[in-house]
CSV table of C-alpha atoms and ligand atoms in Angstrom, one decimal:
chain,number,residue,atom,x,y,z
A,1466,MET,CA,-17.1,-4.8,20.6
A,1467,LEU,CA,-13.9,-6.3,20.0
A,1468,GLU,CA,-15.1,-9.4,18.3
A,1469,LYS,CA,-17.3,-7.2,16.1
A,1470,ILE,CA,-14.7,-5.4,14.9
A,1471,GLN,CA,-12.6,-8.3,14.5
A,1472,GLU,CA,-15.0,-10.0,12.2
A,1473,ALA,CA,-16.2,-6.9,10.1
A,1474,ALA,CA,-12.5,-6.8,9.7
A,1475,ASP,CA,-11.8,-10.3,8.6
A,1476,PHE,CA,-14.6,-10.2,6.2
A,1477,LEU,CA,-13.0,-7.5,4.3
A,1478,LYS,CA,-9.5,-9.2,4.5
A,1479,ARG,CA,-10.8,-12.5,3.2
A,1480,LYS,CA,-12.4,-10.5,0.3
A,1481,MET,CA,-10.2,-7.9,-0.4
A,1482,GLN,CA,-7.1,-8.3,-2.9
A,1483,PHE,CA,-5.5,-5.1,-1.4
A,1484,HIS,CA,-3.5,-4.3,1.7
A,1485,PRO,CA,-5.0,-0.6,2.1
A,1486,GLU,CA,-2.6,1.6,4.0
A,1487,ILE,CA,-5.1,4.9,3.9
A,1488,ALA,CA,-8.8,5.3,4.6
A,1489,ILE,CA,-11.1,8.2,3.2
A,1490,VAL,CA,-14.4,9.1,4.5
A,1491,LEU,CA,-16.2,10.9,1.7
A,1492,GLY,CA,-18.3,13.6,3.1
A,1493,THR,CA,-21.6,15.2,1.7
A,1494,GLY,CA,-21.2,15.6,-2.1
A,1495,LEU,CA,-17.6,14.4,-2.4
A,1496,GLY,CA,-18.3,11.1,-3.5
A,1497,SER,CA,-16.8,11.5,-7.1
A,1498,LEU,CA,-13.1,10.9,-5.6
A,1499,VAL,CA,-14.4,7.4,-6.1
A,1500,HIS,CA,-14.1,7.7,-9.9
A,1501,GLU,CA,-10.2,8.1,-9.5
A,1502,ILE,CA,-10.1,4.8,-7.8
A,1503,ALA,CA,-8.9,2.0,-10.0
A,1504,ASP,CA,-9.4,-1.7,-9.7
A,1505,LYS,CA,-12.2,-1.1,-7.4
A,1506,GLN,CA,-14.0,-3.6,-5.3
A,1507,GLU,CA,-17.1,-2.6,-3.6
A,1508,PHE,CA,-18.8,-3.6,-0.4
A,1509,ASP,CA,-22.2,-2.7,0.6
A,1510,TYR,CA,-22.5,-1.8,4.1
A,1511,THR,CA,-25.2,-4.1,4.4
A,1512,ASP,CA,-23.1,-7.0,3.6
A,1513,ILE,CA,-20.2,-6.3,6.0
A,1514,PRO,CA,-21.0,-8.0,9.4
A,1515,HIS,CA,-22.0,-5.8,12.1
A,1516,PHE,CA,-22.1,-2.6,10.0
A,1517,PRO,CA,-24.8,0.1,10.6
A,1518,GLU,CA,-27.0,1.3,7.5
A,1519,SER,CA,-26.5,4.7,6.3
A,1520,THR,CA,-30.0,6.3,6.1
A,1521,VAL,CA,-29.2,10.0,5.0
A,1522,GLU,CA,-30.0,11.4,1.6
A,1523,GLY,CA,-26.9,11.9,-0.6
A,1524,HIS,CA,-25.0,9.3,1.3
A,1525,ARG,CA,-24.7,6.0,-0.5
A,1526,GLY,CA,-23.3,3.3,2.3
A,1527,LYS,CA,-20.5,1.4,0.2
A,1528,PHE,CA,-16.7,0.6,1.4
A,1529,ILE,CA,-14.7,0.9,-1.8
A,1530,ALA,CA,-11.2,-1.0,-2.0
A,1531,GLY,CA,-8.9,-0.2,-4.7
A,1532,ARG,CA,-5.7,2.0,-6.1
A,1533,LEU,CA,-5.5,5.9,-5.9
A,1534,GLY,CA,-2.4,6.8,-7.8
A,1535,ASN,CA,0.3,4.8,-6.6
A,1536,ARG,CA,-1.5,3.7,-3.0
A,1537,GLU,CA,-3.8,1.1,-2.0
A,1538,VAL,CA,-6.7,2.7,-0.3
A,1539,VAL,CA,-10.1,2.4,1.1
A,1540,ALA,CA,-12.8,4.9,0.7
A,1541,MET,CA,-16.1,5.1,2.8
A,1542,GLN,CA,-18.6,6.4,0.6
A,1543,GLY,CA,-21.5,7.3,3.0
A,1544,ARG,CA,-21.0,7.8,7.0
A,1545,PHE,CA,-22.7,7.3,10.3
A,1546,HIS,CA,-24.2,10.5,11.9
A,1547,TYR,CA,-24.9,10.8,15.3
A,1548,TYR,CA,-28.1,12.9,14.3
A,1549,GLU,CA,-29.4,9.8,12.6
A,1550,GLY,CA,-29.9,8.1,15.8
A,1551,TYR,CA,-26.3,6.0,16.0
A,1552,ASP,CA,-24.8,6.3,19.2
A,1553,MET,CA,-21.2,7.2,19.0
A,1554,LYS,CA,-19.9,3.3,19.3
A,1555,GLU,CA,-21.6,2.7,16.0
A,1556,VAL,CA,-20.7,6.2,14.4
A,1557,THR,CA,-17.2,5.0,14.9
A,1558,PHE,CA,-17.3,1.5,14.2
A,1559,PRO,CA,-15.8,1.7,10.6
A,1560,ILE,CA,-12.7,3.6,12.0
A,1561,ARG,CA,-12.0,0.7,14.0
A,1562,VAL,CA,-12.6,-1.6,11.4
A,1563,MET,CA,-9.9,0.2,9.2
A,1564,HIS,CA,-7.5,0.1,12.1
A,1565,ALA,CA,-8.0,-3.6,12.5
A,1566,LEU,CA,-7.3,-3.8,8.8
A,1567,GLY,CA,-3.7,-2.3,9.5
A,1568,ILE,CA,-4.8,1.2,8.2
A,1569,ARG,CA,-2.8,3.9,10.2
A,1570,THR,CA,-3.9,7.1,8.0
A,1571,LEU,CA,-7.1,8.7,7.7
A,1572,PHE,CA,-8.3,11.5,5.7
A,1573,VAL,CA,-11.6,12.9,6.0
A,1574,SER,CA,-13.7,15.3,4.6
A,1575,ASN,CA,-17.2,17.1,5.4
A,1576,ALA,CA,-19.5,20.0,4.6
A,1577,ALA,CA,-19.3,22.6,6.9
A,1578,GLY,CA,-20.7,26.3,7.3
A,1579,GLY,CA,-18.6,29.1,7.5
A,1580,THR,CA,-18.3,31.0,10.6
A,1581,HIS,CA,-15.4,32.9,9.8
A,1582,PRO,CA,-16.6,36.5,8.6
A,1583,ASP,CA,-14.0,35.7,5.4
A,1584,PHE,CA,-15.0,32.4,4.4
A,1585,LYS,CA,-17.1,32.3,1.1
A,1586,VAL,CA,-19.1,29.5,-0.4
A,1587,GLY,CA,-17.2,26.9,-2.4
A,1588,ASP,CA,-14.1,27.5,0.1
A,1589,LEU,CA,-11.9,24.4,1.1
A,1590,MET,CA,-10.9,24.8,4.8
A,1591,VAL,CA,-7.6,22.4,5.9
A,1592,ILE,CA,-9.0,21.4,9.3
A,1593,THR,CA,-6.2,22.7,12.0
A,1594,ASP,CA,-8.0,21.6,15.2
A,1595,HIS,CA,-11.6,21.2,16.3
A,1596,ILE,CA,-14.1,21.6,19.2
A,1597,ASN,CA,-16.2,18.7,20.2
A,1598,LEU,CA,-19.4,19.8,21.1
A,1599,PHE,CA,-21.4,16.7,20.8
A,1600,PRO,CA,-23.4,15.5,23.7
A,1601,GLU,CA,-21.8,12.0,24.0
A,1602,HIS,CA,-18.1,11.1,23.6
A,1603,PRO,CA,-17.1,8.3,21.6
A,1604,LEU,CA,-14.5,7.3,24.1
A,1605,ARG,CA,-17.1,7.1,27.0
A,1606,GLY,CA,-17.2,3.9,28.7
A,1607,ARG,CA,-14.5,1.2,29.6
A,1608,ASN,CA,-11.3,2.2,27.6
A,1609,ILE,CA,-10.4,-0.1,24.6
A,1610,PRO,CA,-6.7,-0.5,24.9
A,1611,TYR,CA,-6.1,0.8,21.5
A,1612,GLY,CA,-4.7,3.8,23.4
A,1613,PRO,CA,-4.5,5.4,26.5
A,1614,ARG,CA,-7.7,6.3,28.8
A,1615,PHE,CA,-6.7,9.8,28.7
A,1616,PRO,CA,-5.6,10.3,24.8
A,1617,ASP,CA,-3.5,13.4,24.0
A,1618,MET,CA,-5.5,15.9,21.4
A,1619,SER,CA,-2.7,18.6,21.0
A,1620,GLU,CA,-2.2,17.6,17.5
A,1621,ALA,CA,-5.5,15.9,16.4
A,1622,TYR,CA,-4.8,16.7,12.6
A,1623,SER,CA,-1.3,16.4,11.3
A,1624,LYS,CA,0.5,19.6,11.3
A,1625,GLU,CA,2.7,18.2,8.8
A,1626,TRP,CA,-0.1,17.2,6.1
A,1627,VAL,CA,-1.9,20.6,7.0
A,1628,ASP,CA,1.6,22.1,5.6
A,1629,LEU,CA,1.7,20.0,2.7
A,1630,ALA,CA,-2.0,20.8,1.8
A,1631,ALA,CA,-0.9,24.7,1.9
A,1632,ARG,CA,1.8,23.9,-0.4
A,1633,ILE,CA,-0.3,22.1,-2.6
A,1634,ALA,CA,-2.8,24.6,-3.1
A,1635,ASP,CA,0.0,27.2,-3.4
A,1636,GLU,CA,1.2,25.4,-6.5
A,1637,GLN,CA,-2.1,25.0,-7.8
A,1638,GLY,CA,-2.9,28.9,-7.5
A,1639,TRP,CA,-5.8,28.0,-5.0
A,1640,THR,CA,-6.6,30.4,-2.2
A,1641,ILE,CA,-7.2,27.8,0.7
A,1642,ARG,CA,-8.4,28.4,4.0
A,1643,GLN,CA,-7.3,26.8,7.7
A,1644,GLY,CA,-9.3,26.6,10.3
A,1645,VAL,CA,-11.1,25.1,13.4
A,1646,TYR,CA,-14.2,23.1,12.8
A,1647,LEU,CA,-16.7,23.0,15.6
A,1648,GLY,CA,-18.8,19.8,15.6
A,1649,SER,CA,-22.5,19.9,17.1
A,1650,GLN,CA,-25.1,17.2,17.1
A,1651,GLY,CA,-27.4,18.7,14.2
A,1652,PRO,CA,-29.9,17.9,12.4
A,1653,THR,CA,-30.9,21.4,12.7
A,1654,TYR,CA,-28.4,24.1,11.0
A,1655,GLU,CA,-27.7,27.0,13.3
A,1656,THR,CA,-29.6,29.8,14.3
A,1657,PRO,CA,-28.1,33.4,13.7
A,1658,ALA,CA,-27.3,33.5,17.4
A,1659,GLU,CA,-25.8,30.1,17.4
A,1660,TYR,CA,-23.4,30.5,14.5
A,1661,ARG,CA,-22.3,33.9,16.6
A,1662,MET,CA,-21.8,32.0,19.5
A,1663,PHE,CA,-19.7,29.3,17.7
A,1664,ARG,CA,-17.7,32.1,16.2
A,1665,LEU,CA,-17.0,33.7,19.6
A,1666,LEU,CA,-16.1,30.3,20.8
A,1667,GLY,CA,-13.1,30.2,18.5
A,1668,ALA,CA,-14.8,28.3,15.3
A,1669,ASP,CA,-14.0,28.9,11.7
A,1670,ALA,CA,-16.7,26.5,10.7
A,1671,VAL,CA,-19.5,24.3,12.1
A,1672,GLY,CA,-20.5,20.6,10.8
A,1673,MET,CA,-22.4,17.6,12.2
A,1674,SER,CA,-19.7,15.0,11.8
A,1675,THR,CA,-16.0,14.1,11.6
A,1676,ILE,CA,-14.9,14.7,15.2
A,1677,PRO,CA,-16.0,11.3,16.8
A,1678,GLU,CA,-14.0,9.7,13.6
A,1679,VAL,CA,-11.1,11.7,14.3
A,1680,ILE,CA,-11.2,11.3,18.2
A,1681,VAL,CA,-11.5,7.3,17.7
A,1682,ALA,CA,-8.8,7.1,14.9
A,1683,ARG,CA,-6.2,9.1,17.2
A,1684,HIS,CA,-7.0,7.0,20.1
A,1685,CYS,CA,-5.8,4.3,18.4
A,1686,GLY,CA,-2.6,5.9,16.8
A,1687,MET,CA,-3.6,7.0,13.1
A,1688,LYS,CA,-2.5,10.1,11.5
A,1689,VAL,CA,-5.4,12.4,10.6
A,1690,PHE,CA,-5.8,14.8,7.7
A,1691,GLY,CA,-9.3,16.8,7.4
A,1692,VAL,CA,-10.7,19.5,5.0
A,1693,SER,CA,-13.9,21.1,4.8
A,1694,VAL,CA,-16.1,22.3,2.2
A,1695,ILE,CA,-17.8,25.8,3.1
A,1696,THR,CA,-21.6,25.1,1.6
A,1697,ASN,CA,-23.1,28.2,3.3
A,1698,VAL,CA,-21.7,31.1,5.4
A,1699,ALA,CA,-23.4,32.5,8.6
A,1700,ALA,CA,-24.6,36.2,8.2
A,1701,MET,CA,-22.7,37.6,11.3
A,1702,ALA,CA,-23.8,41.2,10.8
A,1703,GLY,CA,-27.6,40.2,11.8
A,1704,ALA,CA,-28.8,39.5,8.2
A,1705,VAL,CA,-30.4,36.2,7.2
A,1706,ALA,CA,-28.7,33.4,5.7
A,1707,GLU,CA,-30.7,30.4,5.1
A,1708,ALA,CA,-29.2,26.9,4.8
A,1709,SER,CA,-30.5,24.3,2.8
A,1710,HIS,CA,-29.8,20.4,2.0
A,1711,GLU,CA,-29.8,21.3,-1.4
A,1712,GLU,CA,-27.5,24.4,-1.3
A,1713,VAL,CA,-25.3,22.3,1.0
A,1714,GLN,CA,-25.1,19.7,-1.9
A,1715,GLN,CA,-24.5,21.8,-4.7
A,1716,ALA,CA,-21.6,24.0,-3.1
A,1717,ALA,CA,-19.9,20.3,-2.2
A,1718,ASP,CA,-20.6,19.2,-5.8
A,1719,ALA,CA,-19.2,22.5,-7.1
A,1720,ALA,CA,-15.7,22.0,-5.0
A,1721,GLN,CA,-15.2,18.5,-5.9
A,1722,PRO,CA,-12.6,18.9,-8.4
A,1723,ARG,CA,-10.6,20.6,-6.2
A,1724,MET,CA,-11.1,18.6,-3.4
A,1725,THR,CA,-10.1,15.7,-5.7
A,1726,THR,CA,-7.0,17.2,-6.8
A,1727,LEU,CA,-5.9,18.0,-3.3
A,1728,MET,CA,-6.4,14.5,-1.7
A,1729,LYS,CA,-5.1,12.7,-4.9
A,1730,GLU,CA,-1.5,14.9,-4.5
A,1731,LEU,CA,-1.8,14.4,-0.8
A,1732,ILE,CA,-1.9,11.0,-0.9
A,1733,ASN,CA,1.0,10.6,-3.7
A,1734,ARG,CA,3.2,12.6,-1.4
A,1735,ILE,CA,2.9,11.3,2.1
B,552,HPA,N1,-24.1,23.8,10.3
B,552,HPA,C1,-23.9,22.8,10.4
B,552,HPA,N2,-23.4,21.6,9.5
B,552,HPA,C2,-23.3,22.0,8.3
B,552,HPA,C3,-23.6,23.3,8.1
B,552,HPA,C4,-23.9,24.2,8.8
B,552,HPA,O1,-24.3,25.6,8.5
B,552,HPA,N3,-23.4,23.5,6.5
B,552,HPA,C5,-23.2,22.1,6.1
B,552,HPA,N4,-22.7,21.2,7.2
């Protein structure tokens, strides 16, 4: 696998005019941050050696390098989800490629269902911690010596950047949420009983992505910031709350301006 990672990184290094320091994974409906990137260079996943291909509706598979504010970044437009059938090595392959490019900062975004009773559709939740319920672990198997066999997860999401995001939200006059993201494999949304169970387990929001990428990033020493858009809320008191991909997309689209501002401000200040 190391050779494949290196080949993908070498391909990008040869073609890129940039030396990006920051990687951003753009989740469902959050693609508009891309419009803020200047001097863009785009690479289809299909052209990058060994990259899996993105299949899910609403995700276009592109790797975009350029400038965001005063920083050089790469953005992943479209990620690989476990529910699409990829194994965890494939899901996290791009993160290892980013590491091989010298990137040590990872920003991730996603859409998630709110299980915290106060959360509303359209809220942004800065991820403070996670609960990994995926059935396969991305670090299972021989340890790749980027990091220890048993990596520490006491601060998977940088506390410093959680606090910085809170200050930015304050300045903007936004209410921003903080909370625990629980990752479950999907592709079904949860039953009412499952939402209740996840709430009992300590989840504030539940989604189908992000955790594998964050684990791999932490293993190889990257610092991580993550944010969820709450696109639907679970009805806890027995009422029926349906979740649909269209509703999720719409709520994610509506949150884009705030998400974009938050990411841009963070990137300018770190
Ligand atoms: N559950 C899981 N994943 C999700 C949800 C949800 O309710 N909403 C958006 N992604």
